[in-house]
Each structure stands twice: as structure tokens, then as C-alpha cells.
Amino acid sequence: MKIKKLFKEKNLVYSFEIFPPKEDLPLEKVFNTIEKLSELKPDYISVTYGAGGSTLNNRTSLLSSRIKNNYGIESLAHLTCIGAKRGSIDKILDELKENNVDNILALRGDIPQGGFVSGDFINSQDLISHINTKGNFGIGAACYPEGHIETKVKDLDIDILKFKEEAGADYFISQLFFDNNLFYNFLNKVKKKDIKSPIQAGIMPVINKRQIERIVSMCGATLPRKFIRILNKYQHDSIALRDAGIAYATEQIVDLITYGVEGIHLYTMNNTTIANNITENISSLIQSINSKKVI
Ligand code: FAD
């Protein structure tokens, strides 16, 4: 089933993201993660993809296929196009189709440290348009409430979102953010551009201070003062930091759901304890919101 249908059927779509383990690590652990996440009954689970043709990428197809075929949960395979040739992308599309995976998150991927590598695609719109001509996939794309880190012109990313929609993206998943007001400002701008596709809020709970600092340096997300206080206060106590992180993410999600967002995408970092606790905290809200859908 295409994920855009889920947005039609529900007021709120709730999903998880996982990543494939490094190639020298066995798959059993992530199989176990999928098993545990499936018990939480998300609407779908997405699997990340390594930009630039990582050798892990056959694991993205494998795990997406397992989620769909072993657990009956929709899966979303991430796919990046930076440096890729059309032929290699087509091979992956064929493989996903054969494995019953109906949904792709079409991404450009980060520019490698050595600079842009040439391939058959310049940006995500190229990939979205290409996927549109191949097979009958549901297509998601990324959006950036605080702007993409490479974008120098204010609000250019809102125009680009419109291009992505016109190229064939059915819905968007946002980059992580820690300040809901920034997300609400972004939604207002999106509305003014007449972008109609649903937007899911991407939420990443803190696991440790280093992880957050690394990710923030890559994507430029703003860290609110109260979030920094949590990081500083509990950085050496992993259980306390985890619990404060769960509480912070829960508070963010409660506010987002109450505001009326169309979806929450939880970056689980393959941590099932965190996914489990957060899902438990918000499950009655999800039920309440979805019980009111009139199709
Ligand atoms: P694009 O939409 O192509 O945008 C890239 C840059 O080009 C932006 O600065 C944009 O403003 C600019 N641009 C795009 N189109 C135009 C245009 N027409 N004119 C002028 N400028 C333009 N990375 C991975 O490697 N693997 C993953 O699995 C992965 N999953 C992700 C999931 C989500 C939800 C998000 C938000 C990001 C994910 N990323 C992943 C990171 C992503 O690959 C990077 O953020 C990347 O730098 C940009 O990808 P994009 O698809 O948004 O690129």
C-alpha cells in the first residue's frame, strides 16, 4: 500500500526509522529490533540508505522487504542518488518491486567530504521524477523546517518543496528539530506556497550528548536552552539522560499532535526501549485523534 493512502485514512500517521547495521555486524540484532518495533504497531517503518553507494545498501532492501513481508507493516526504503547512475538506481527499484516494497523516500544524499561527485542525478527532484516513470511507487521526500544546511537563500527550501511535490512526491518527512515553534512557522510558510502534501514531523530522542552534537553539526538544528540544560546536566548519567530525552520528545510530540500535525516520524536509532516508552506515552493520544477521522 502506498503511504499516501495512510494519510487519507488517518488523522495522524505514526512511523519509525531504523538503520541497517554495518556490514561486519550480524543482522540478528536488527531483526530483533524490527520484531520489537512491529509489536508497537507503527503505520510504517523506514530504513535508511548510505549515500554514495555504500555496501550496506543491499541491507536496506533486505530489511524493508522483511518489515513488509514478515510483519505485514508497510515499509519505506530510503534511496539516495548522489553519484549514482540510472542503471544502478533502476536495479534497486526492480529489487524493491520484486520484494513487494511499495514506498521510497527519494533523497539526494549528503555531499561527500571530497566534494560533489558526478552521476546521473543532480538533486532529489531528478530522482523523484525518475522513480515516477518506473513502477508504481509511493514517493516521499525530505523537508527542512530550519532550512537545509547548504541553502544560503532564506526560504528557498520552501520553493524547493513545491518543486519536489510537482515532481511527484506524495508526502514529506521533516529533518529533526527540537523547537516546535520553528516547525509551526515552517508549516505556515508551506501553506502559503499552496503545498498540499502531508508533512510528518521528524523527532529524534536524545540517546547521548555526543550523538546529538554530531547530528546537529551535520544538519544545523537549533538546540533550545532547556534542551541544552538537559544535555549538560545528565551527560554522564546515561539512564537519567535517556529518561529526560524520552520526556522531552514526549512533550514535543504531545504538543505537535495537539497542534494537529499529520504525522510523527520517530528516529529510533534502533533503540527499542526509547521507541517503546515514547509510544506508550502517546498511544492514547494517537487513538483519540484517529478515532475522529471522517473519510
Ligand atoms: P535535495 O532536495 O536535492 O536538496 C539538496 C540541496 O540542494 C538543498 O540545499 C536544496 O536547497 C538544494 N536544491 C535542491 N533542488 C534545488 C533546485 N531546484 N534549485 C536550487 N537548489 C536546489 N541521507 C542519507 O544518506 N541516507 C538516508 O537514508 C537519509 N535519510 C534521510 C531522511 C530524512 C527524513 C531527512 C530529512 C534526511 C535524510 N538524509 C539521508 C539526509 C539527506 O540525504 C541530506 O539532507 C542531503 O544533504 C539532502 O537530501 P535532499 O533529498 O533533501 O536533497
mmCIF file of C-alpha atoms and ligand atoms in Angstrom:
data_model
loop_
_atom_site.group_PDB
_atom_site.id
_atom_site.type_symbol
_atom_site.label_atom_id
_atom_site.label_comp_id
_atom_site.label_asym_id
_atom_site.label_seq_id
_atom_site.Cartn_x
_atom_site.Cartn_y
_atom_site.Cartn_z
ATOM 1 C CA MET A 1 0.000 0.000 0.000
ATOM 2 C CA LYS A 2 1.236 3.485 -0.738
ATOM 3 C CA ILE A 3 1.882 5.588 2.350
ATOM 4 C CA LYS A 4 -0.170 8.456 0.902
ATOM 5 C CA LYS A 5 -3.218 6.206 1.420
ATOM 6 C CA LEU A 6 -2.400 6.027 5.129
ATOM 7 C CA PHE A 7 -2.557 9.820 5.277
ATOM 8 C CA LYS A 8 -6.008 9.680 3.669
ATOM 9 C CA GLU A 9 -7.244 7.072 6.153
ATOM 10 C CA LYS A 10 -5.829 8.578 9.339
ATOM 11 C CA ASN A 11 -5.634 11.949 11.020
ATOM 12 C CA LEU A 12 -2.206 11.029 12.322
ATOM 13 C CA VAL A 13 0.377 8.710 10.757
ATOM 14 C CA TYR A 14 2.925 7.361 13.255
ATOM 15 C CA SER A 15 6.115 5.746 11.977
ATOM 16 C CA PHE A 16 9.640 4.677 12.934
ATOM 17 C CA GLU A 17 13.030 4.938 11.257
ATOM 18 C CA ILE A 18 15.761 2.322 11.634
ATOM 19 C CA PHE A 19 19.212 1.953 10.077
ATOM 20 C CA PRO A 20 20.939 -1.190 8.790
ATOM 21 C CA PRO A 21 23.912 -2.389 10.866
ATOM 22 C CA LYS A 22 27.470 -2.131 9.482
ATOM 23 C CA GLU A 23 28.351 -4.968 7.135
ATOM 24 C CA ASP A 24 30.683 -6.690 9.600
ATOM 25 C CA LEU A 25 27.875 -6.903 12.150
ATOM 26 C CA PRO A 26 25.307 -9.685 12.057
ATOM 27 C CA LEU A 27 21.713 -8.933 11.121
ATOM 28 C CA GLU A 28 20.145 -10.788 14.077
ATOM 29 C CA LYS A 29 20.145 -7.715 16.299
ATOM 30 C CA VAL A 30 18.282 -5.556 13.778
ATOM 31 C CA PHE A 31 15.857 -8.425 13.067
ATOM 32 C CA ASN A 32 15.125 -8.401 16.783
ATOM 33 C CA THR A 33 14.707 -4.603 16.675
ATOM 34 C CA ILE A 34 12.170 -4.925 13.851
ATOM 35 C CA GLU A 35 10.306 -7.629 15.767
ATOM 36 C CA LYS A 36 10.037 -5.405 18.845
ATOM 37 C CA LEU A 37 9.105 -2.296 16.870
ATOM 38 C CA SER A 38 6.428 -4.229 14.970
ATOM 39 C CA GLU A 39 4.723 -5.023 18.288
ATOM 40 C CA LEU A 40 4.194 -1.269 18.740
ATOM 41 C CA LYS A 41 2.071 -1.298 15.572
ATOM 42 C CA PRO A 42 3.500 1.722 13.742
ATOM 43 C CA ASP A 43 1.848 2.687 10.461
ATOM 44 C CA TYR A 44 5.140 2.059 8.695
ATOM 45 C CA ILE A 45 8.855 1.611 9.325
ATOM 46 C CA SER A 46 11.517 3.287 7.190
ATOM 47 C CA VAL A 47 15.050 2.004 6.585
ATOM 48 C CA THR A 48 17.925 4.396 5.863
ATOM 49 C CA TYR A 49 20.324 4.111 2.917
ATOM 50 C CA GLY A 50 24.009 5.037 2.729
ATOM 51 C CA ALA A 51 24.695 7.876 0.296
ATOM 52 C CA GLY A 52 27.274 7.262 -2.427
ATOM 53 C CA GLY A 53 26.700 3.569 -2.983
ATOM 54 C CA SER A 54 27.538 2.142 0.449
ATOM 55 C CA THR A 55 27.936 -1.602 0.584
ATOM 56 C CA LEU A 56 25.255 -1.614 3.271
ATOM 57 C CA ASN A 57 22.618 -0.704 0.753
ATOM 58 C CA ASN A 58 21.534 -4.216 -0.092
ATOM 59 C CA ARG A 59 20.662 -4.362 3.610
ATOM 60 C CA THR A 60 18.171 -1.510 3.102
ATOM 61 C CA SER A 61 16.278 -3.615 0.534
ATOM 62 C CA LEU A 62 16.528 -6.711 2.678
ATOM 63 C CA LEU A 63 15.229 -5.039 5.840
ATOM 64 C CA SER A 64 12.462 -3.128 4.007
ATOM 65 C CA SER A 65 11.368 -6.391 2.481
ATOM 66 C CA ARG A 66 11.415 -8.196 5.838
ATOM 67 C CA ILE A 67 9.299 -5.477 7.513
ATOM 68 C CA LYS A 68 6.687 -5.758 4.776
ATOM 69 C CA ASN A 69 6.669 -9.482 4.112
ATOM 70 C CA ASN A 70 7.295 -10.946 7.592
ATOM 71 C CA TYR A 71 5.325 -8.471 9.682
ATOM 72 C CA GLY A 72 2.746 -7.056 7.269
ATOM 73 C CA ILE A 73 3.825 -3.497 8.135
ATOM 74 C CA GLU A 74 4.324 -1.027 5.307
ATOM 75 C CA SER A 75 7.973 -0.243 4.756
ATOM 76 C CA LEU A 76 9.665 2.786 3.311
ATOM 77 C CA ALA A 77 13.071 2.242 1.692
ATOM 78 C CA HIS A 78 15.276 5.357 1.693
ATOM 79 C CA LEU A 79 17.204 5.847 -1.552
ATOM 80 C CA THR A 80 19.879 8.445 -2.302
ATOM 81 C CA CYS A 81 21.014 9.397 -5.795
ATOM 82 C CA ILE A 82 24.220 11.408 -5.323
ATOM 83 C CA GLY A 83 26.898 9.972 -7.634
ATOM 84 C CA ALA A 84 24.522 7.237 -8.843
ATOM 85 C CA LYS A 85 23.977 6.049 -12.388
ATOM 86 C CA ARG A 86 20.470 5.476 -13.704
ATOM 87 C CA GLY A 87 21.193 1.784 -14.183
ATOM 88 C CA SER A 88 22.129 1.213 -10.540
ATOM 89 C CA ILE A 89 19.040 3.074 -9.326
ATOM 90 C CA ASP A 90 16.853 1.028 -11.687
ATOM 91 C CA LYS A 91 18.335 -2.178 -10.327
ATOM 92 C CA ILE A 92 17.339 -1.170 -6.795
ATOM 93 C CA LEU A 93 13.857 -0.134 -7.926
ATOM 94 C CA ASP A 94 13.372 -3.535 -9.599
ATOM 95 C CA GLU A 95 14.592 -5.320 -6.479
ATOM 96 C CA LEU A 96 12.239 -3.338 -4.229
ATOM 97 C CA LYS A 97 9.304 -4.026 -6.549
ATOM 98 C CA GLU A 98 10.090 -7.753 -6.635
ATOM 99 C CA ASN A 99 10.148 -7.725 -2.842
ATOM 100 C CA ASN A 100 6.774 -6.055 -2.544
ATOM 101 C CA VAL A 101 8.174 -2.759 -1.192
ATOM 102 C CA ASP A 102 5.834 -0.031 -2.454
ATOM 103 C CA ASN A 103 7.356 3.087 -0.922
ATOM 104 C CA ILE A 104 10.586 5.017 -1.426
ATOM 105 C CA LEU A 105 11.980 8.084 0.338
ATOM 106 C CA ALA A 106 13.730 9.829 -2.548
ATOM 107 C CA LEU A 107 16.813 11.739 -1.420
ATOM 108 C CA ARG A 108 19.880 13.317 -2.930
ATOM 109 C CA GLY A 109 22.184 12.357 -0.038
ATOM 110 C CA ASP A 110 24.885 14.454 1.601
ATOM 111 C CA ILE A 111 27.779 15.744 -0.495
ATOM 112 C CA PRO A 112 30.865 13.697 0.446
ATOM 113 C CA GLN A 113 33.804 15.476 2.118
ATOM 114 C CA GLY A 114 35.802 15.432 -1.113
ATOM 115 C CA GLY A 115 33.066 17.453 -2.932
ATOM 116 C CA PHE A 116 30.141 16.749 -5.255
ATOM 117 C CA VAL A 117 30.511 13.519 -7.227
ATOM 118 C CA SER A 118 29.014 13.461 -10.676
ATOM 119 C CA GLY A 119 26.324 10.976 -11.537
ATOM 120 C CA ASP A 120 23.072 10.933 -13.473
ATOM 121 C CA PHE A 121 21.108 12.949 -10.879
ATOM 122 C CA ILE A 122 21.667 16.492 -9.605
ATOM 123 C CA ASN A 123 19.126 16.647 -6.832
ATOM 124 C CA SER A 124 16.210 14.819 -5.236
ATOM 125 C CA GLN A 125 13.744 16.208 -7.806
ATOM 126 C CA ASP A 126 15.639 14.343 -10.531
ATOM 127 C CA LEU A 127 15.290 11.128 -8.549
ATOM 128 C CA ILE A 128 11.612 11.736 -7.751
ATOM 129 C CA SER A 129 10.848 12.334 -11.460
ATOM 130 C CA HIS A 130 12.794 9.229 -12.419
ATOM 131 C CA ILE A 131 11.046 6.989 -9.872
ATOM 132 C CA ASN A 132 7.738 8.351 -11.130
ATOM 133 C CA THR A 133 8.445 6.880 -14.549
ATOM 134 C CA LYS A 134 9.435 3.486 -13.113
ATOM 135 C CA GLY A 135 6.936 1.210 -11.480
ATOM 136 C CA ASN A 136 4.124 2.299 -9.309
ATOM 137 C CA PHE A 137 5.882 3.525 -6.153
ATOM 138 C CA GLY A 138 4.646 5.827 -3.434
ATOM 139 C CA ILE A 139 7.257 8.582 -3.144
ATOM 140 C CA GLY A 140 8.222 10.533 -0.045
ATOM 141 C CA ALA A 141 10.869 13.251 0.218
ATOM 142 C CA ALA A 142 12.740 15.221 2.870
ATOM 143 C CA CYS A 143 11.884 18.697 4.143
ATOM 144 C CA TYR A 144 13.790 21.084 6.378
ATOM 145 C CA PRO A 145 11.901 23.218 8.933
ATOM 146 C CA GLU A 146 15.074 25.239 9.636
ATOM 147 C CA GLY A 147 16.302 25.178 6.023
ATOM 148 C CA HIS A 148 18.813 22.747 4.518
ATOM 149 C CA ILE A 149 22.356 23.341 5.757
ATOM 150 C CA GLU A 150 23.651 24.116 2.224
ATOM 151 C CA THR A 151 20.841 26.567 1.439
ATOM 152 C CA LYS A 152 22.045 30.160 1.644
ATOM 153 C CA VAL A 153 18.861 31.906 0.450
ATOM 154 C CA LYS A 154 16.169 32.254 3.136
ATOM 155 C CA ASP A 155 13.081 30.193 2.430
ATOM 156 C CA LEU A 156 14.469 28.771 -0.827
ATOM 157 C CA ASP A 157 13.752 25.360 0.663
ATOM 158 C CA ILE A 158 10.022 26.127 0.639
ATOM 159 C CA ASP A 159 10.202 26.730 -3.142
ATOM 160 C CA ILE A 160 12.159 23.513 -3.485
ATOM 161 C CA LEU A 161 9.473 21.646 -1.575
ATOM 162 C CA LYS A 162 6.983 22.815 -4.167
ATOM 163 C CA PHE A 163 9.316 21.520 -6.921
ATOM 164 C CA LYS A 164 9.522 18.163 -5.148
ATOM 165 C CA GLU A 165 5.740 17.989 -4.919
ATOM 166 C CA GLU A 166 5.402 18.882 -8.606
ATOM 167 C CA ALA A 167 7.974 16.212 -9.493
ATOM 168 C CA GLY A 168 5.776 13.609 -7.799
ATOM 169 C CA ALA A 169 6.456 13.470 -4.037
ATOM 170 C CA ASP A 170 3.306 12.381 -2.186
ATOM 171 C CA TYR A 171 4.343 13.473 1.316
ATOM 172 C CA PHE A 172 7.322 14.805 3.269
ATOM 173 C CA ILE A 173 9.254 13.801 6.366
ATOM 174 C CA SER A 174 10.996 16.584 8.216
ATOM 175 C CA GLN A 175 14.547 16.842 9.386
ATOM 176 C CA LEU A 176 14.772 16.504 13.179
ATOM 177 C CA PHE A 177 14.071 19.613 15.239
ATOM 178 C CA PHE A 178 13.863 20.375 18.960
ATOM 179 C CA ASP A 179 11.823 23.581 18.916
ATOM 180 C CA ASN A 180 8.224 23.065 17.812
ATOM 181 C CA ASN A 181 7.679 26.767 17.135
ATOM 182 C CA LEU A 182 10.202 26.601 14.305
ATOM 183 C CA PHE A 183 8.217 23.719 12.823
ATOM 184 C CA TYR A 184 4.921 25.615 13.101
ATOM 185 C CA ASN A 185 6.458 28.674 11.350
ATOM 186 C CA PHE A 186 7.636 26.351 8.598
ATOM 187 C CA LEU A 187 4.147 24.807 8.229
ATOM 188 C CA ASN A 188 2.659 28.290 7.847
ATOM 189 C CA LYS A 189 5.092 29.107 5.029
ATOM 190 C CA VAL A 190 4.364 25.769 3.356
ATOM 191 C CA LYS A 191 0.642 26.513 3.467
ATOM 192 C CA LYS A 192 1.200 29.917 1.832
ATOM 193 C CA LYS A 193 3.036 28.193 -1.048
ATOM 194 C CA ASP A 194 -0.038 26.017 -1.579
ATOM 195 C CA ILE A 195 1.871 22.813 -0.909
ATOM 196 C CA LYS A 196 -0.822 20.231 -0.225
ATOM 197 C CA SER A 197 1.173 17.057 0.516
ATOM 198 C CA PRO A 198 1.146 15.862 4.142
ATOM 199 C CA ILE A 199 4.200 16.631 6.271
ATOM 200 C CA GLN A 200 5.407 14.348 9.056
ATOM 201 C CA ALA A 201 7.368 15.829 11.936
ATOM 202 C CA GLY A 202 10.708 14.051 12.453
ATOM 203 C CA ILE A 203 11.520 13.616 16.146
ATOM 204 C CA MET A 204 14.810 12.325 17.499
ATOM 205 C CA PRO A 205 15.016 11.471 21.205
ATOM 206 C CA VAL A 206 18.426 12.065 22.840
ATOM 207 C CA ILE A 207 20.470 8.950 23.406
ATOM 208 C CA ASN A 208 23.737 10.629 24.306
ATOM 209 C CA LYS A 209 25.280 14.090 24.124
ATOM 210 C CA ARG A 210 27.880 13.169 21.503
ATOM 211 C CA GLN A 211 25.248 11.719 19.190
ATOM 212 C CA ILE A 212 23.184 14.927 19.340
ATOM 213 C CA GLU A 213 26.210 17.171 18.832
ATOM 214 C CA ARG A 214 27.333 15.153 15.799
ATOM 215 C CA ILE A 215 23.901 15.194 14.213
ATOM 216 C CA VAL A 216 23.317 18.859 14.929
ATOM 217 C CA SER A 217 26.667 19.757 13.370
ATOM 218 C CA MET A 218 25.530 17.914 10.238
ATOM 219 C CA CYS A 219 22.019 19.365 9.969
ATOM 220 C CA GLY A 220 22.205 22.664 11.889
ATOM 221 C CA ALA A 221 19.142 22.132 14.116
ATOM 222 C CA THR A 222 18.623 24.737 16.849
ATOM 223 C CA LEU A 223 19.052 23.474 20.399
ATOM 224 C CA PRO A 224 16.679 25.288 22.792
ATOM 225 C CA ARG A 225 18.111 26.351 26.166
ATOM 226 C CA LYS A 226 16.111 23.851 28.182
ATOM 227 C CA PHE A 227 17.346 21.062 25.893
ATOM 228 C CA ILE A 228 20.986 22.149 26.342
ATOM 229 C CA ARG A 229 20.450 22.183 30.126
ATOM 230 C CA ILE A 230 19.286 18.552 29.968
ATOM 231 C CA LEU A 231 22.314 17.543 27.859
ATOM 232 C CA ASN A 232 24.745 19.274 30.209
ATOM 233 C CA LYS A 233 23.154 18.116 33.440
ATOM 234 C CA TYR A 234 22.842 14.412 32.635
ATOM 235 C CA GLN A 235 25.594 13.840 30.052
ATOM 236 C CA HIS A 236 27.467 11.487 32.394
ATOM 237 C CA ASP A 237 24.410 9.559 33.565
ATOM 238 C CA SER A 238 23.123 7.580 30.610
ATOM 239 C CA ILE A 239 19.906 6.393 32.261
ATOM 240 C CA ALA A 240 18.973 9.871 33.501
ATOM 241 C CA LEU A 241 19.773 11.371 30.068
ATOM 242 C CA ARG A 242 17.718 8.690 28.320
ATOM 243 C CA ASP A 243 14.736 9.318 30.613
ATOM 244 C CA ALA A 244 14.987 13.097 30.248
ATOM 245 C CA GLY A 245 15.287 12.595 26.463
ATOM 246 C CA ILE A 246 12.161 10.438 26.415
ATOM 247 C CA ALA A 247 10.297 13.067 28.470
ATOM 248 C CA TYR A 248 11.476 15.884 26.156
ATOM 249 C CA ALA A 249 10.499 14.007 22.979
ATOM 250 C CA THR A 250 7.150 13.028 24.522
ATOM 251 C CA GLU A 251 6.419 16.656 25.388
ATOM 252 C CA GLN A 252 7.321 17.712 21.840
ATOM 253 C CA ILE A 253 5.073 15.032 20.328
ATOM 254 C CA VAL A 254 2.115 15.782 22.625
ATOM 255 C CA ASP A 255 2.315 19.422 21.557
ATOM 256 C CA LEU A 256 2.655 18.509 17.851
ATOM 257 C CA ILE A 257 -0.307 16.118 17.929
ATOM 258 C CA THR A 258 -2.427 18.642 19.796
ATOM 259 C CA TYR A 259 -1.472 21.320 17.237
ATOM 260 C CA GLY A 260 -2.788 18.996 14.529
ATOM 261 C CA VAL A 261 0.248 17.736 12.620
ATOM 262 C CA GLU A 262 -0.445 14.986 10.095
ATOM 263 C CA GLY A 263 2.282 12.619 11.205
ATOM 264 C CA ILE A 264 5.112 11.846 13.592
ATOM 265 C CA HIS A 265 8.226 10.032 12.365
ATOM 266 C CA LEU A 266 10.378 8.793 15.230
ATOM 267 C CA TYR A 267 14.103 8.465 14.539
ATOM 268 C CA THR A 268 14.528 5.424 16.799
ATOM 269 C CA MET A 269 18.290 4.972 16.297
ATOM 270 C CA ASN A 270 17.379 1.262 16.615
ATOM 271 C CA ASN A 271 16.688 1.801 20.316
ATOM 272 C CA THR A 272 13.553 -0.166 21.135
ATOM 273 C CA THR A 273 13.380 0.923 24.801
ATOM 274 C CA ILE A 274 13.052 4.540 23.739
ATOM 275 C CA ALA A 275 10.550 3.757 20.972
ATOM 276 C CA ASN A 276 8.553 1.622 23.373
ATOM 277 C CA ASN A 277 8.399 4.232 26.151
ATOM 278 C CA ILE A 278 7.511 7.095 23.831
ATOM 279 C CA THR A 279 4.839 5.062 22.051
ATOM 280 C CA GLU A 280 3.323 4.065 25.385
ATOM 281 C CA ASN A 281 3.279 7.714 26.477
ATOM 282 C CA ILE A 282 1.370 8.888 23.396
ATOM 283 C CA SER A 283 -0.734 5.869 22.412
ATOM 284 C CA SER A 284 -3.981 7.201 23.897
ATOM 285 C CA LEU A 285 -3.488 10.486 22.007
ATOM 286 C CA ILE A 286 -2.965 8.648 18.721
ATOM 287 C CA GLN A 287 -6.090 6.583 19.349
ATOM 288 C CA SER A 288 -8.118 9.641 20.263
ATOM 289 C CA ILE A 289 -7.018 11.597 17.182
ATOM 290 C CA ASN A 290 -7.541 8.700 14.787
ATOM 291 C CA SER A 291 -10.952 7.775 16.170
ATOM 292 C CA LYS A 292 -12.270 11.077 14.806
ATOM 293 C CA LYS A 293 -11.394 10.588 11.134
ATOM 294 C CA VAL A 294 -14.274 11.017 8.740
ATOM 295 C CA ILE A 295 -13.267 9.665 5.325
HETATM 296 P P1 FAD B 1 17.681 17.952 -2.280
HETATM 297 O O1 FAD B 1 16.210 18.089 -2.154
HETATM 298 O O2 FAD B 1 18.217 17.619 -3.625
HETATM 299 O O3 FAD B 1 18.348 19.295 -1.736
HETATM 300 C C1 FAD B 1 19.756 19.375 -1.566
HETATM 301 C C2 FAD B 1 20.237 20.815 -1.629
HETATM 302 O O4 FAD B 1 20.083 21.291 -2.958
HETATM 303 C C3 FAD B 1 19.446 21.758 -0.723
HETATM 304 O O5 FAD B 1 20.310 22.734 -0.221
HETATM 305 C C4 FAD B 1 18.461 22.364 -1.659
HETATM 306 O O6 FAD B 1 18.090 23.654 -1.217
HETATM 307 C C5 FAD B 1 19.240 22.421 -2.976
HETATM 308 N N1 FAD B 1 18.342 22.280 -4.131
HETATM 309 C C6 FAD B 1 17.553 21.224 -4.406
HETATM 310 N N2 FAD B 1 16.864 21.439 -5.555
HETATM 311 C C7 FAD B 1 17.234 22.673 -5.995
HETATM 312 C C8 FAD B 1 16.851 23.472 -7.092
HETATM 313 N N3 FAD B 1 15.957 23.057 -7.996
HETATM 314 N N4 FAD B 1 17.390 24.701 -7.213
HETATM 315 C C9 FAD B 1 18.310 25.154 -6.314
HETATM 316 N N5 FAD B 1 18.714 24.433 -5.238
HETATM 317 C C10 FAD B 1 18.186 23.212 -5.086
HETATM 318 N N6 FAD B 1 20.846 10.728 3.928
HETATM 319 C C11 FAD B 1 21.340 9.504 3.615
HETATM 320 O O7 FAD B 1 22.469 9.409 3.136
HETATM 321 N N7 FAD B 1 20.618 8.370 3.803
HETATM 322 C C12 FAD B 1 19.350 8.397 4.320
HETATM 323 O O8 FAD B 1 18.709 7.350 4.476
HETATM 324 C C13 FAD B 1 18.795 9.664 4.671
HETATM 325 N N8 FAD B 1 17.535 9.765 5.166
HETATM 326 C C14 FAD B 1 17.005 10.998 5.436
HETATM 327 C C15 FAD B 1 15.698 11.091 5.901
HETATM 328 C C16 FAD B 1 15.124 12.330 6.186
HETATM 329 C C17 FAD B 1 13.697 12.407 6.670
HETATM 330 C C18 FAD B 1 15.897 13.514 6.020
HETATM 331 C C19 FAD B 1 15.296 14.862 6.347
HETATM 332 C C20 FAD B 1 17.202 13.441 5.554
HETATM 333 C C21 FAD B 1 17.771 12.191 5.262
HETATM 334 N N9 FAD B 1 19.072 12.070 4.757
HETATM 335 C C22 FAD B 1 19.591 10.837 4.451
HETATM 336 C C23 FAD B 1 19.923 13.266 4.617
HETATM 337 C C24 FAD B 1 19.830 13.872 3.193
HETATM 338 O O9 FAD B 1 20.369 12.972 2.261
HETATM 339 C C25 FAD B 1 20.597 15.187 3.219
HETATM 340 O O10 FAD B 1 19.936 16.142 3.981
HETATM 341 C C26 FAD B 1 21.002 15.744 1.854
HETATM 342 O O11 FAD B 1 22.029 16.708 2.050
HETATM 343 C C27 FAD B 1 19.887 16.404 1.076
HETATM 344 O O12 FAD B 1 18.995 15.482 0.597
HETATM 345 P P2 FAD B 1 17.623 16.001 -0.120
HETATM 346 O O13 FAD B 1 16.959 14.834 -0.680
HETATM 347 O O14 FAD B 1 16.861 16.871 0.778
HETATM 348 O O15 FAD B 1 18.284 16.882 -1.287
#
